[in-house]
PDB file of C-alpha atoms in Angstrom:
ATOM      1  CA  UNK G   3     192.974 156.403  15.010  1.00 93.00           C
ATOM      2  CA  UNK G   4     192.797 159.274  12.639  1.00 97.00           C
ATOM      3  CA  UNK G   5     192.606 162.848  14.022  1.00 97.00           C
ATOM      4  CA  UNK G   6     191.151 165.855  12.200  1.00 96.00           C
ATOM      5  CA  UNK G   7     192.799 168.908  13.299  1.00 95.00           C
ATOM      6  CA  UNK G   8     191.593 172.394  12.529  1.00 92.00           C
ATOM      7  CA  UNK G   9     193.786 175.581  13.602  1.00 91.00           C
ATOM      8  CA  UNK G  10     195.075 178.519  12.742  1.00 86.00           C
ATOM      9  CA  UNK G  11     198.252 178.466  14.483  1.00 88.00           C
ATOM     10  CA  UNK G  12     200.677 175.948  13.751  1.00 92.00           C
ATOM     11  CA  UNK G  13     200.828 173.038  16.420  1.00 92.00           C
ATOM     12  CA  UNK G  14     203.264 170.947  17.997  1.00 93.00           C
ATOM     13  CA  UNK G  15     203.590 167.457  19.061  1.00 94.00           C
ATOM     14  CA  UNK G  16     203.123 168.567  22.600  1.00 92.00           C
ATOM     15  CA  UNK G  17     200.090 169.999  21.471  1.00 93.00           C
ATOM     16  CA  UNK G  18     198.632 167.289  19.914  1.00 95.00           C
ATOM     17  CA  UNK G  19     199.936 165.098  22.833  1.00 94.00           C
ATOM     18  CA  UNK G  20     198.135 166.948  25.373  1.00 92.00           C
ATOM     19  CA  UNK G  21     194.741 167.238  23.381  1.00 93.00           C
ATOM     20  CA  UNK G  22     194.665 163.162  22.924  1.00 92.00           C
ATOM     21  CA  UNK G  23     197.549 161.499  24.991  1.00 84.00           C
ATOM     22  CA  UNK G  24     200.926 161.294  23.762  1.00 76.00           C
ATOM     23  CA  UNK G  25     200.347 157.145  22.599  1.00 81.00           C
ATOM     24  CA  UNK G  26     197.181 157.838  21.107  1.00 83.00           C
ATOM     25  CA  UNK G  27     198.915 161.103  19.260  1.00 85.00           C
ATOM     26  CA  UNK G  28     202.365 159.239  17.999  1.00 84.00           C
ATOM     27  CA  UNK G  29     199.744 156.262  17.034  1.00 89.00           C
ATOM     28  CA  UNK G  30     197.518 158.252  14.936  1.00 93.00           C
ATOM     29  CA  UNK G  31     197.191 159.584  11.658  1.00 95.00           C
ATOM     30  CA  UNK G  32     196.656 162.868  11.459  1.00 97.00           C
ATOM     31  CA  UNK G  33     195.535 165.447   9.123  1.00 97.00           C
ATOM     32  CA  UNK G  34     195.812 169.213   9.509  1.00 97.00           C
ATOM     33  CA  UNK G  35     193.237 171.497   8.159  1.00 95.00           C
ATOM     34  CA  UNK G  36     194.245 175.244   8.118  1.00 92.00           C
ATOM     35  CA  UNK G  37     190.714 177.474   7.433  1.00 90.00           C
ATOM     36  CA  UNK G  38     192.073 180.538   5.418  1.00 86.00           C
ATOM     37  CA  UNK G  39     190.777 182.989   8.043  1.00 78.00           C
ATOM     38  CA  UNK G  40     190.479 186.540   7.185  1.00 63.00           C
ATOM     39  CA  UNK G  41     191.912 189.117   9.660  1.00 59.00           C
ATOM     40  CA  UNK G  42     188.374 191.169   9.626  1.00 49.00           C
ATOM     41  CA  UNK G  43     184.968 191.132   8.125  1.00 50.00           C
ATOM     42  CA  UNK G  44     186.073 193.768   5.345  1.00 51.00           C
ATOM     43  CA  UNK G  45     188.959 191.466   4.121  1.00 52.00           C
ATOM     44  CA  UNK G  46     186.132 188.615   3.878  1.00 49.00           C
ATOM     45  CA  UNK G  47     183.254 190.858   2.267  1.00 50.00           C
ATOM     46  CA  UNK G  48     186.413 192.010   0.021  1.00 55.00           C
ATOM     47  CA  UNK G  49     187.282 188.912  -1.169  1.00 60.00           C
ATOM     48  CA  UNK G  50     190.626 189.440  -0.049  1.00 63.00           C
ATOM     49  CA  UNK G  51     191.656 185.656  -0.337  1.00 73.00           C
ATOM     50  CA  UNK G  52     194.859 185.727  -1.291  1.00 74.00           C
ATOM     51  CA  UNK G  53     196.545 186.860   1.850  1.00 79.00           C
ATOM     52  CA  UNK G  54     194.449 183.747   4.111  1.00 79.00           C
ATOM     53  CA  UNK G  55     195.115 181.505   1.743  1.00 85.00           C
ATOM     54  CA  UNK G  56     198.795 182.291   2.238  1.00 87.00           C
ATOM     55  CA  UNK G  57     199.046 182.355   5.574  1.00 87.00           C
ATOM     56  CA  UNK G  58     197.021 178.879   5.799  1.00 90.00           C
ATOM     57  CA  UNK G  59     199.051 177.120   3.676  1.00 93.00           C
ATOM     58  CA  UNK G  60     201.915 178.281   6.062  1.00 95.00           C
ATOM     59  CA  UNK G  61     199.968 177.552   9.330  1.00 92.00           C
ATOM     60  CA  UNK G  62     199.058 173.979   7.939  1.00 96.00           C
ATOM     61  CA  UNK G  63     202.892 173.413   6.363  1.00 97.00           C
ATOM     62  CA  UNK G  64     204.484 174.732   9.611  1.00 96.00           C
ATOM     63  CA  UNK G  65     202.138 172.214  11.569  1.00 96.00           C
ATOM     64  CA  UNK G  66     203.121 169.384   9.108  1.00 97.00           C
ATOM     65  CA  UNK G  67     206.912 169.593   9.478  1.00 97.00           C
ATOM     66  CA  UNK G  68     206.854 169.671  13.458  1.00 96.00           C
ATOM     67  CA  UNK G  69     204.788 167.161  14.001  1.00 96.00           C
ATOM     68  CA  UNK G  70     206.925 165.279  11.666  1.00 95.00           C
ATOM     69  CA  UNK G  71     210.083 166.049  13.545  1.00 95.00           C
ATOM     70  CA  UNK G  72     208.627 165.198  16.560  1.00 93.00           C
ATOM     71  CA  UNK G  73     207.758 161.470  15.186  1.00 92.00           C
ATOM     72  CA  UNK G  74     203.994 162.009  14.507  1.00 93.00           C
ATOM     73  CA  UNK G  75     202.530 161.485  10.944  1.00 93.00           C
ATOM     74  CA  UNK G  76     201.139 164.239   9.480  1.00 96.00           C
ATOM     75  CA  UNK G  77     200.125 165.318   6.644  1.00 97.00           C
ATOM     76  CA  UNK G  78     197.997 168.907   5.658  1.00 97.00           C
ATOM     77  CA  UNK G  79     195.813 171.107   4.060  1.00 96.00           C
ATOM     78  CA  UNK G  80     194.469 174.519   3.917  1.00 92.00           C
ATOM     79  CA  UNK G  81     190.343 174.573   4.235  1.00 88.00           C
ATOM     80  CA  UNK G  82     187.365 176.672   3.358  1.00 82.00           C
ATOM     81  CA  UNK G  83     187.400 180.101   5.613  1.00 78.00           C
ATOM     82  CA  UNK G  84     184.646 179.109   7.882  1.00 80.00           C
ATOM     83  CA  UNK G  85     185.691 176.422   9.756  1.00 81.00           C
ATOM     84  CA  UNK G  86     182.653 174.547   9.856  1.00 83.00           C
ATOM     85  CA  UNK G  87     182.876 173.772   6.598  1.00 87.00           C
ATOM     86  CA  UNK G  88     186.498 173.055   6.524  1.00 88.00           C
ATOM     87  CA  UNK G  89     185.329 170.400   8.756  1.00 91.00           C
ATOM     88  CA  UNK G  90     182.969 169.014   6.234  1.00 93.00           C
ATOM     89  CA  UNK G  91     185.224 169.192   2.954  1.00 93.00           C
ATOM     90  CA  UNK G  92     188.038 166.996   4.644  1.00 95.00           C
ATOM     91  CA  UNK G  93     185.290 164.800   6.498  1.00 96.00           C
ATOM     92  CA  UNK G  94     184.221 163.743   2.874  1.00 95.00           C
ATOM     93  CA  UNK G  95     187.484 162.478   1.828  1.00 95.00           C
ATOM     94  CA  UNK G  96     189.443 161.622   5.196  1.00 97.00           C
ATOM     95  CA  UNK G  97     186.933 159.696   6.985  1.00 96.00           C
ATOM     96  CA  UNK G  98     188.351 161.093  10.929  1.00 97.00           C
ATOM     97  CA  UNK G  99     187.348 159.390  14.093  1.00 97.00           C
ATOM     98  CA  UNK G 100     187.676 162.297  16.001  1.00 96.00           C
ATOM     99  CA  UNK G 101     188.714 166.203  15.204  1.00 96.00           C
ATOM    100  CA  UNK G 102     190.644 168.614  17.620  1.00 94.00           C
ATOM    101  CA  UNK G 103     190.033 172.371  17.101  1.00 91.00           C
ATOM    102  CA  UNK G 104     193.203 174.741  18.139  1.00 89.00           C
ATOM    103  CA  UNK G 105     191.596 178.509  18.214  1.00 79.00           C
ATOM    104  CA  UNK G 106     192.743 181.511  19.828  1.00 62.00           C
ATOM    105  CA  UNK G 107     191.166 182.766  22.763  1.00 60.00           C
ATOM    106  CA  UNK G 108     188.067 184.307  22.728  1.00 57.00           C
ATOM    107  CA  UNK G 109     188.896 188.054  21.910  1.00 49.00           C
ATOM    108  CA  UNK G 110     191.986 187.063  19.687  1.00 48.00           C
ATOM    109  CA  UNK G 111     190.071 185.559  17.120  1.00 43.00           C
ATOM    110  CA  UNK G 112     190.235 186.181  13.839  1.00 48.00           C
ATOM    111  CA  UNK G 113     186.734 186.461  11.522  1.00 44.00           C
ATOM    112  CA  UNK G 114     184.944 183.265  12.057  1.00 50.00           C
ATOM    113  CA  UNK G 115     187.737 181.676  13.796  1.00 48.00           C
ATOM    114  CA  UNK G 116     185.068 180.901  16.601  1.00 61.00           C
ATOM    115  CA  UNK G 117     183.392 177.243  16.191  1.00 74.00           C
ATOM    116  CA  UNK G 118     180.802 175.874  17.887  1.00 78.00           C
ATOM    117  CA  UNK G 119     182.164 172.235  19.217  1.00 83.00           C
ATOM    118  CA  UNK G 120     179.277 170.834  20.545  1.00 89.00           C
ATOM    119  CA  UNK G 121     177.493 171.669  17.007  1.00 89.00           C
ATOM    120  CA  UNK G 122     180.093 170.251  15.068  1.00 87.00           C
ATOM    121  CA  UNK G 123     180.217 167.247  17.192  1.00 92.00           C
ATOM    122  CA  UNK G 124     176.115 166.656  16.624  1.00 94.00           C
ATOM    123  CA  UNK G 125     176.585 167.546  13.197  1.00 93.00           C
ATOM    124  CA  UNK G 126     179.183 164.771  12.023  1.00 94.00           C
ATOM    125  CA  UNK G 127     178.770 162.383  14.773  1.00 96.00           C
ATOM    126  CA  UNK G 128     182.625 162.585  16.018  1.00 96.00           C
ATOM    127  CA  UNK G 129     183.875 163.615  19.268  1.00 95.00           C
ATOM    128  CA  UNK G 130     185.147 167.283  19.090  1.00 93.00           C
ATOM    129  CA  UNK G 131     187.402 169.156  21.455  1.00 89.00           C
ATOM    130  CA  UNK G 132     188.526 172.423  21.161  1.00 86.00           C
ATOM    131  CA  UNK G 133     191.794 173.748  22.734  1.00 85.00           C
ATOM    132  CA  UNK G 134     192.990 176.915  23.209  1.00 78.00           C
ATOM    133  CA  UNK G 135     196.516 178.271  21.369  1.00 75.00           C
ATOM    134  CA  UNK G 136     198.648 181.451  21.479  1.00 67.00           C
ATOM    135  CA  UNK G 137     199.691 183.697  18.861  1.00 56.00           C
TER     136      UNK G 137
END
């Protein structure tokens, strides 16, 4: 099975083992997606990519390296800054069978951290969960 994940927090193997089952998860191949999520609507207006970027490629590298340790295959990326369309750029060149969204709680988000799983689910056809993670 191969599992797209989009967060914004790095995740764990217990994470990943909870959100599919822990054979399905240390069977799978997995690929996490980090959206380079701006902290407010100014730094995204701004431009200020730099600083998401950054802190994706750490979220996704983090990710990477546990789940590694933990004896799941991963490997990772950092994605477009609305998450929807992070979705779409890996779906074109990792062909997923189903994709796992880690978000903070509503509240904690950061700008356009907030996705819509049952549209992304009708959208590309895959079965979509989204689970909830702490800063």
């Amino acid at each position: 099975m191969k599992i797209l994940v989009i967060t914004s927090e790095p995740i764990s193997a217990a994470d990943l083992r909870a959100a599919v089952g822990g054979e399905a998860a240390d069977d799978a191949e997995v690929l996490v997606v980090a959206p380079a999520l701006h902290s407010s609507p100014l730094r995204f207006w701004l431009s200020d990519a730099d600083t998401a970027i950054a802190a994706a490629d750490e979220v996704q590298s983090a990710s990477v390296e546990q789940l590694g340790e933990e004896g799941i295959t991963a490997t990772g990326d950092t994605g477009e800054s609305e998450p929807r369309d992070a979705v779409e750029d890996t779906l074109a060149k990792f062909p997923a069978d189903r994709i796992l969204v880690f978000s903070h709680p509503d509240g904690d988000q950061d700008y356009r951290e907030g996705v819509d799983v049952a549209e992304v689910e009708r959208r590309f056809g895959l079965p979509t969960t989204q689970h909830t993670i702490a800063r």
